Amino acid sequence: MVCSAAPVLLLAMTLPLVRSPLAQESQPGQGQAGGESGQQVDQEGGAGESVPVSVYVQLYFSSSTGPAALSRPLTLPPALVSSAPVTLTGLSLTAECSVTRKGCSYCACLSGYQWNAGVCSHHRPCQTPLKHRPCGCLVFGPAEAGYCQLLPPVPAALSLSSWLPTPGDTLNLTLLTSQETTNLNWFLWPTGSPSPILLRAGTRVSLTSSRDRAVLSIVNISHKWAGEYICCFETRGFRWELHQMVRVPLQVTDVAGLPDQLSVSCATSPGFQLSCCIPSAHLSYRASWSPRDGNEASLFNMPDSQCFVLAVQHCPAADTTYTCDLQSPGLSPLRAAVSVTVIQDGDTTCPEDSSAVAWNVTKAGHVAQAPCPGKRRGMVKRPCRPEGVWGPIHSSCTDTGLLALLLRAWLLRAGPGWPVDEVPQILAQLPEQAVVVTSPTDLLALVGTMTILAKVVADARIQLNGSALEALLKTTDKVLDMDSSSLWTPDRAQKPSVGSNLLLAVETLALSLCPQDQPFSFVLPNVQLQSQLLRPTFPADYSVSFPTQPPLQAQIPRHSLAPLGHNGTNVCVTSLVLKLDHLLPSNYGQGLGDSIYATPGLVLAISIMAGGQVFNQGEVIMDFGDTDGSPHCVFWDHDPFQGKGGWSEAGCQVQAASASPTTQCICWHLTAFSILMSGHTVPKNPTLEMLSQVGLGASILALLVCLGVYRLVWRFVVRNKVAYLHHTALLNMVLCLLAADTCFLGAPLLPPGPHSPLCLAAAFLCHFLYLATFFWMLAQALMLAHQLLFVFHQLSKHRGFSLMVFLGYLYPMGFAGVALGLYLPRGQYLGEGACWLDKKGGALYTFVGPVLAIVGVNGLVLTVAVLKLLRPSLSEGPQVEKHQALLGVIKALLVLTPIFGLTWGLGLATLLEEVSIVPHYVFTVLNTSQGVFILLSGCLTDRKVSLSASPGLTRLRRPGLWLA
């Protein structure tokens, strides 16, 4: 009691009254003996019946006259004195009060009595109580009076599914009630906890209730869930609580042998100690070591664990395994083994080493172990290599403060605790805990705590205040500034999703800012946040800019926000910028391929909240500053790549800024955005573009000249089968290449993108026609091989022509059709900003692959042909005219095959490896000059064509030749 001035006792008297009940209760009035009295009459009987009457009397007395005051005569209320005689049958104390100098009374009920639930809700408690539990001490004003009431029988029963649940099973606590209950809550009072913890529905806890039954279920139970369970509820005007003790046995994994293996040198260390530790539990365990051999065993109690220590006085003669058996009545024993290796004379060993941890002499091939120093938990291990040299130190040490916060967050996620109160408390402790991070395990524990808190906030829909958010952003800034090589690299190797988890946690927590704290702005080197509350009548677009390097701007058009502000609803827009991209794995989704990309180092996350609801859809325009190369607007998707996350282009596109040289990104959803620049993309080069256009123009002109020459000399150059097939293949090559170059030259004039039918048609035609050019060159080579190798099995002219048409047109049509059907649905058919095949998705390889294969086959055929012509047999001697035709085929192939092979070899190299600008120039010149090479090798340098062209040119002067 506080400031006790005049103790007060409240007494209850029970009297059987033989009369009709009073019409109404009399109010407390002045009594005798310096007291106040009042009465409550149970109105249950009729006239002439005996009904009980409870009269409450307040007695004031000093500490020295207290016992005597109880024996003084008491005066009953006037209403009872004037009625029929009554008999006093019981007298008991109900409450004890302490009156302060200000006249207030601090009153507490005695055993068997309790405040009515209505009285509890209208009076202030003496001290802060646990929510939803029965009230104890209440504060009454000078003119107020309150009386504890006699508790009726307990209206409910609490039952346990198993008196000793097995670890891993489901624990069920069932409350059975005879009447309907309200304000029902479950609490757990764990071992060593200063107060009970509220249980909510979570990953482990589920709550179900009906009119007469309520069930608490906990799945995968362990010793962490042992303790006293309390069920609090209201019924019949009182608050009740029922208690149930739950004990959970330990598992084998809960027993730790320290160390689990040990090397000892009997010469230097005749004695040693072994430990067997278990966490503190409600169940008692006794330990026994074997072999004991007279060694002394002792028990050491620590705040959260018990250790049974065996002090071995004499070194064993040989390698020995010591076993620690833990036994609790009625349970199976738990066992932990420690292997002790004795170092013999001549054994290779690692010497003692006193660095941060004292390492004893250890036998080669074994691992030395030591507990973590200071306020850290875990083990430090160091292998002794076979040659007797110490290996690297492997530490699993984690700061105890970080582990405590991680456990507290885990419990919140599992079910126990008050998220609204505890999440801000944990966040407030994170900045000082981030300072103690010195190992990868510390960093994983810190990021794990933030990840769990984010899930709790999302599940409970908690809104954070400004101070909690500042603590989060300070912690994030310190985490992002931590050393990459010593902390982040090991963590990313152990857990590749750690960067993605951190991004999701910070995004979820930072975007949960309470609307009352708007506007909010916070700037740190690695994290910046701006949040603004927009009134329903916002006049213009929402825009925000960040002083980053490069500068970052974002804009949300008004038409995207207007539907959210209807009915006077305020709209909250929160923007978060993180320098986080270097911690995210290099995973790229569809459309990005396997290329290596660079980023500006910034990740932008935007959230829109209206009416307490978060909206994930909306148009946002971002400007990431001046970028080099080919940009890709992307967002971070946390789900793909087995939960590791990856960049995706879905719902985003690139557009050039109208008033600046920068590149803008437009996305139609809200999440973590960034921009990627391909490391292999050559920036737009006016010189390359000019060379490409000039080369294509020259190629088209050369092909037209070639067609004109063929128009003049065609009848004179196709007089035998070999020449016919040779020049037919060259003519089709000229036609296909002419159409392809014309289509490719006009493609930039078409609107790019997969939604443009003209662009798709141009890309398909270029793919088909360029492939057809190479397949006709292959047909020419195969015809040459057949003429040389199968001298006595010649094909007819028409059959050979049919086969060449089949190979020259149907095969490329098949490749082009398969590429269109396979890659267009994936969004990987067209390259970005061009009507040509995509370089990253694999579509371009359906062109480059067949081209290089054809070049290889042509090279093999040429080798065979040259050898056959240099060393002909007597039976194979061809006619002179046929021999000259074969030489023309070989000469054409000798020129075109190396040129085309070099061209597309360079093209493939520019796709696969990062190269300088020189190969791009060479590739452009060779690729756009293919028509010139065909004119030179197939027409102008062909002896028969040149001889036939001379008289043709003479006749060209005669009028009417072309009409004929």
Coordinates of N, CA and C in Angstrom, one line a residue, residues 59-134:
L59 N -14.6 0.3 8.6 CA -14.1 0.6 9.9 C -12.8 1.3 9.8
Y60 N -12.6 2.4 10.4 CA -11.4 3.2 10.5 C -10.8 3.0 11.8
F61 N -9.5 2.7 11.9 CA -8.8 2.5 13.1 C -7.3 2.7 12.9
S62 N -6.7 3.0 14.0 CA -5.2 3.2 14.0 C -4.6 1.8 14.1
S63 N -3.3 1.7 13.8 CA -2.6 0.4 13.8 C -2.6 -0.2 15.2
S64 N -2.7 0.7 16.3 CA -2.6 0.1 17.6 C -4.0 -0.3 18.2
T65 N -5.0 0.2 17.6 CA -6.4 -0.1 18.1 C -7.2 -1.0 17.2
G66 N -6.5 -1.5 16.1 CA -7.2 -2.2 15.1 C -7.9 -3.4 15.7
P67 N -7.3 -4.4 16.4 CA -8.0 -5.6 16.9 C -9.1 -5.2 17.8
A68 N -9.0 -4.2 18.6 CA -10.1 -3.8 19.5 C -11.3 -3.3 18.8
A69 N -11.1 -2.7 17.6 CA -12.2 -2.1 16.9 C -13.2 -3.1 16.4
L70 N -12.7 -4.3 16.2 CA -13.6 -5.4 15.7 C -14.5 -5.8 16.7
S71 N -14.2 -5.6 18.0 CA -15.1 -6.1 19.1 C -16.1 -5.0 19.5
R72 N -16.1 -3.8 18.9 CA -17.0 -2.8 19.3 C -18.4 -3.1 18.8
P73 N -19.5 -2.6 19.4 CA -20.8 -2.8 18.9 C -21.0 -2.1 17.6
L74 N -21.7 -2.8 16.7 CA -22.0 -2.2 15.4 C -23.5 -1.9 15.4
T75 N -23.8 -0.8 14.8 CA -25.2 -0.3 14.6 C -25.6 -0.6 13.2
L76 N -26.7 -1.4 13.1 CA -27.2 -1.7 11.8 C -28.0 -0.5 11.1
P77 N -28.1 -0.6 9.8 CA -28.8 0.5 9.2 C -30.2 0.6 9.7
P78 N -30.8 1.8 9.6 CA -32.1 2.0 10.2 C -33.2 1.2 9.5
A79 N -33.0 0.9 8.3 CA -34.1 0.1 7.6 C -34.2 -1.3 8.2
L80 N -33.0 -1.8 8.7 CA -33.0 -3.2 9.3 C -33.5 -3.1 10.8
V81 N -33.2 -2.0 11.4 CA -33.6 -1.9 12.9 C -35.1 -1.8 13.0
S82 N -35.7 -1.1 12.1 CA -37.2 -1.0 12.2 C -38.0 -2.2 11.7
S83 N -37.3 -3.1 11.1 CA -38.0 -4.3 10.6 C -38.0 -5.4 11.6
A84 N -38.3 -6.6 11.1 CA -38.4 -7.8 12.0 C -37.0 -8.1 12.5
P85 N -36.9 -8.9 13.5 CA -35.6 -9.2 14.1 C -34.7 -10.0 13.1
V86 N -33.4 -9.8 13.2 CA -32.5 -10.5 12.3 C -31.4 -11.1 13.1
T87 N -30.7 -12.1 12.5 CA -29.7 -12.8 13.3 C -28.4 -12.7 12.4
L88 N -27.3 -12.3 13.0 CA -26.0 -12.3 12.4 C -25.4 -13.7 12.4
T89 N -25.2 -14.2 11.1 CA -24.6 -15.5 11.0 C -23.2 -15.6 10.5
G90 N -22.6 -14.5 10.0 CA -21.3 -14.5 9.5 C -20.7 -13.1 9.5
L91 N -19.4 -13.1 9.7 CA -18.6 -11.8 9.7 C -17.3 -12.1 9.1
S92 N -16.9 -11.4 7.9 CA -15.6 -11.7 7.3 C -15.1 -10.4 6.7
L93 N -13.7 -10.3 6.6 CA -13.1 -9.2 5.9 C -13.1 -9.4 4.4
T94 N -13.4 -8.4 3.6 CA -13.4 -8.5 2.2 C -12.3 -7.7 1.5
A95 N -11.9 -6.6 2.1 CA -10.9 -5.8 1.4 C -10.1 -5.0 2.5
E96 N -8.9 -4.6 2.1 CA -8.1 -3.7 3.0 C -7.7 -2.5 2.2
C97 N -7.8 -1.3 2.8 CA -7.5 -0.1 2.1 C -6.5 0.7 2.8
S98 N -5.8 1.5 2.1 CA -4.8 2.4 2.7 C -5.2 3.8 2.2
V99 N -5.4 4.7 3.1 CA -5.9 6.1 2.8 C -4.7 7.0 2.8
T100 N -4.5 7.8 1.7 CA -3.4 8.7 1.6 C -3.8 10.0 2.3
R101 N -2.8 10.9 2.4 CA -3.1 12.2 3.0 C -4.0 13.0 2.1
K102 N -4.1 12.7 0.8 CA -5.0 13.5 0.0 C -6.4 12.9 0.0
G103 N -6.6 11.9 0.8 CA -8.0 11.3 1.0 C -8.3 10.2 0.1
C104 N -7.4 9.8 -0.9 CA -7.6 8.7 -1.8 C -7.4 7.4 -1.1
S105 N -8.1 6.4 -1.5 CA -8.0 5.0 -0.9 C -7.5 4.1 -1.9
Y106 N -6.4 3.3 -1.5 CA -5.9 2.2 -2.3 C -6.4 0.9 -1.7
C107 N -7.3 0.3 -2.4 CA -8.0 -0.8 -1.8 C -7.8 -2.1 -2.6
A108 N -7.5 -3.2 -1.9 CA -7.3 -4.5 -2.5 C -8.2 -5.5 -1.9
C109 N -8.7 -6.4 -2.7 CA -9.6 -7.5 -2.2 C -8.8 -8.5 -1.5
L110 N -9.4 -9.1 -0.5 CA -8.8 -10.2 0.2 C -9.2 -11.6 -0.4
S111 N -8.6 -12.6 0.1 CA -8.8 -13.9 -0.6 C -10.3 -14.3 -0.6
G112 N -10.8 -14.8 -1.7 CA -12.2 -15.2 -1.8 C -13.1 -14.1 -2.3
Y113 N -12.6 -12.9 -2.4 CA -13.4 -11.8 -2.9 C -12.7 -11.1 -4.1
Q114 N -13.5 -10.4 -4.9 CA -13.0 -9.8 -6.1 C -13.9 -8.6 -6.4
W115 N -13.2 -7.6 -7.1 CA -13.9 -6.5 -7.6 C -14.8 -6.9 -8.8
N116 N -16.0 -6.3 -8.9 CA -16.8 -6.6 -10.0 C -16.1 -6.0 -11.3
A117 N -16.4 -6.6 -12.4 CA -15.8 -6.1 -13.7 C -16.1 -4.7 -14.0
G118 N -17.4 -4.3 -13.6 CA -17.7 -2.9 -13.8 C -17.0 -1.9 -13.0
V119 N -16.7 -2.3 -11.7 CA -15.9 -1.5 -10.8 C -14.5 -1.4 -11.4
C120 N -13.9 -2.5 -11.9 CA -12.5 -2.4 -12.4 C -12.4 -1.5 -13.6
S121 N -13.4 -1.4 -14.4 CA -13.3 -0.6 -15.6 C -13.5 0.9 -15.4
H122 N -14.0 1.2 -14.2 CA -14.3 2.6 -13.9 C -13.3 3.2 -12.8
H123 N -12.3 2.5 -12.4 CA -11.4 3.0 -11.4 C -9.9 2.7 -11.9
R124 N -9.1 3.6 -11.5 CA -7.7 3.5 -11.8 C -7.0 2.5 -11.0
P125 N -6.2 1.6 -11.5 CA -5.4 0.6 -10.7 C -4.3 1.3 -9.9
C126 N -3.9 0.7 -8.8 CA -2.8 1.2 -8.0 C -1.5 1.2 -8.8
Q127 N -1.3 0.2 -9.6 CA -0.1 0.1 -10.4 C -0.5 -0.5 -11.8
T128 N 0.4 -0.3 -12.8 CA 0.0 -0.7 -14.1 C -0.2 -2.2 -14.2
P129 N -1.4 -2.7 -14.5 CA -1.7 -4.1 -14.5 C -1.4 -4.7 -15.9
L130 N -1.4 -6.0 -15.9 CA -1.3 -6.7 -17.2 C -2.7 -6.7 -17.8
K131 N -2.7 -6.4 -19.1 CA -4.0 -6.2 -19.8 C -4.8 -7.5 -19.7
H132 N -6.1 -7.3 -19.5 CA -7.1 -8.4 -19.6 C -7.0 -9.3 -18.4
R133 N -6.2 -9.1 -17.4 CA -6.1 -9.9 -16.2 C -7.0 -9.3 -15.1
P134 N -7.5 -10.1 -14.1 CA -8.3 -9.6 -13.0 C -7.6 -8.5 -12.3

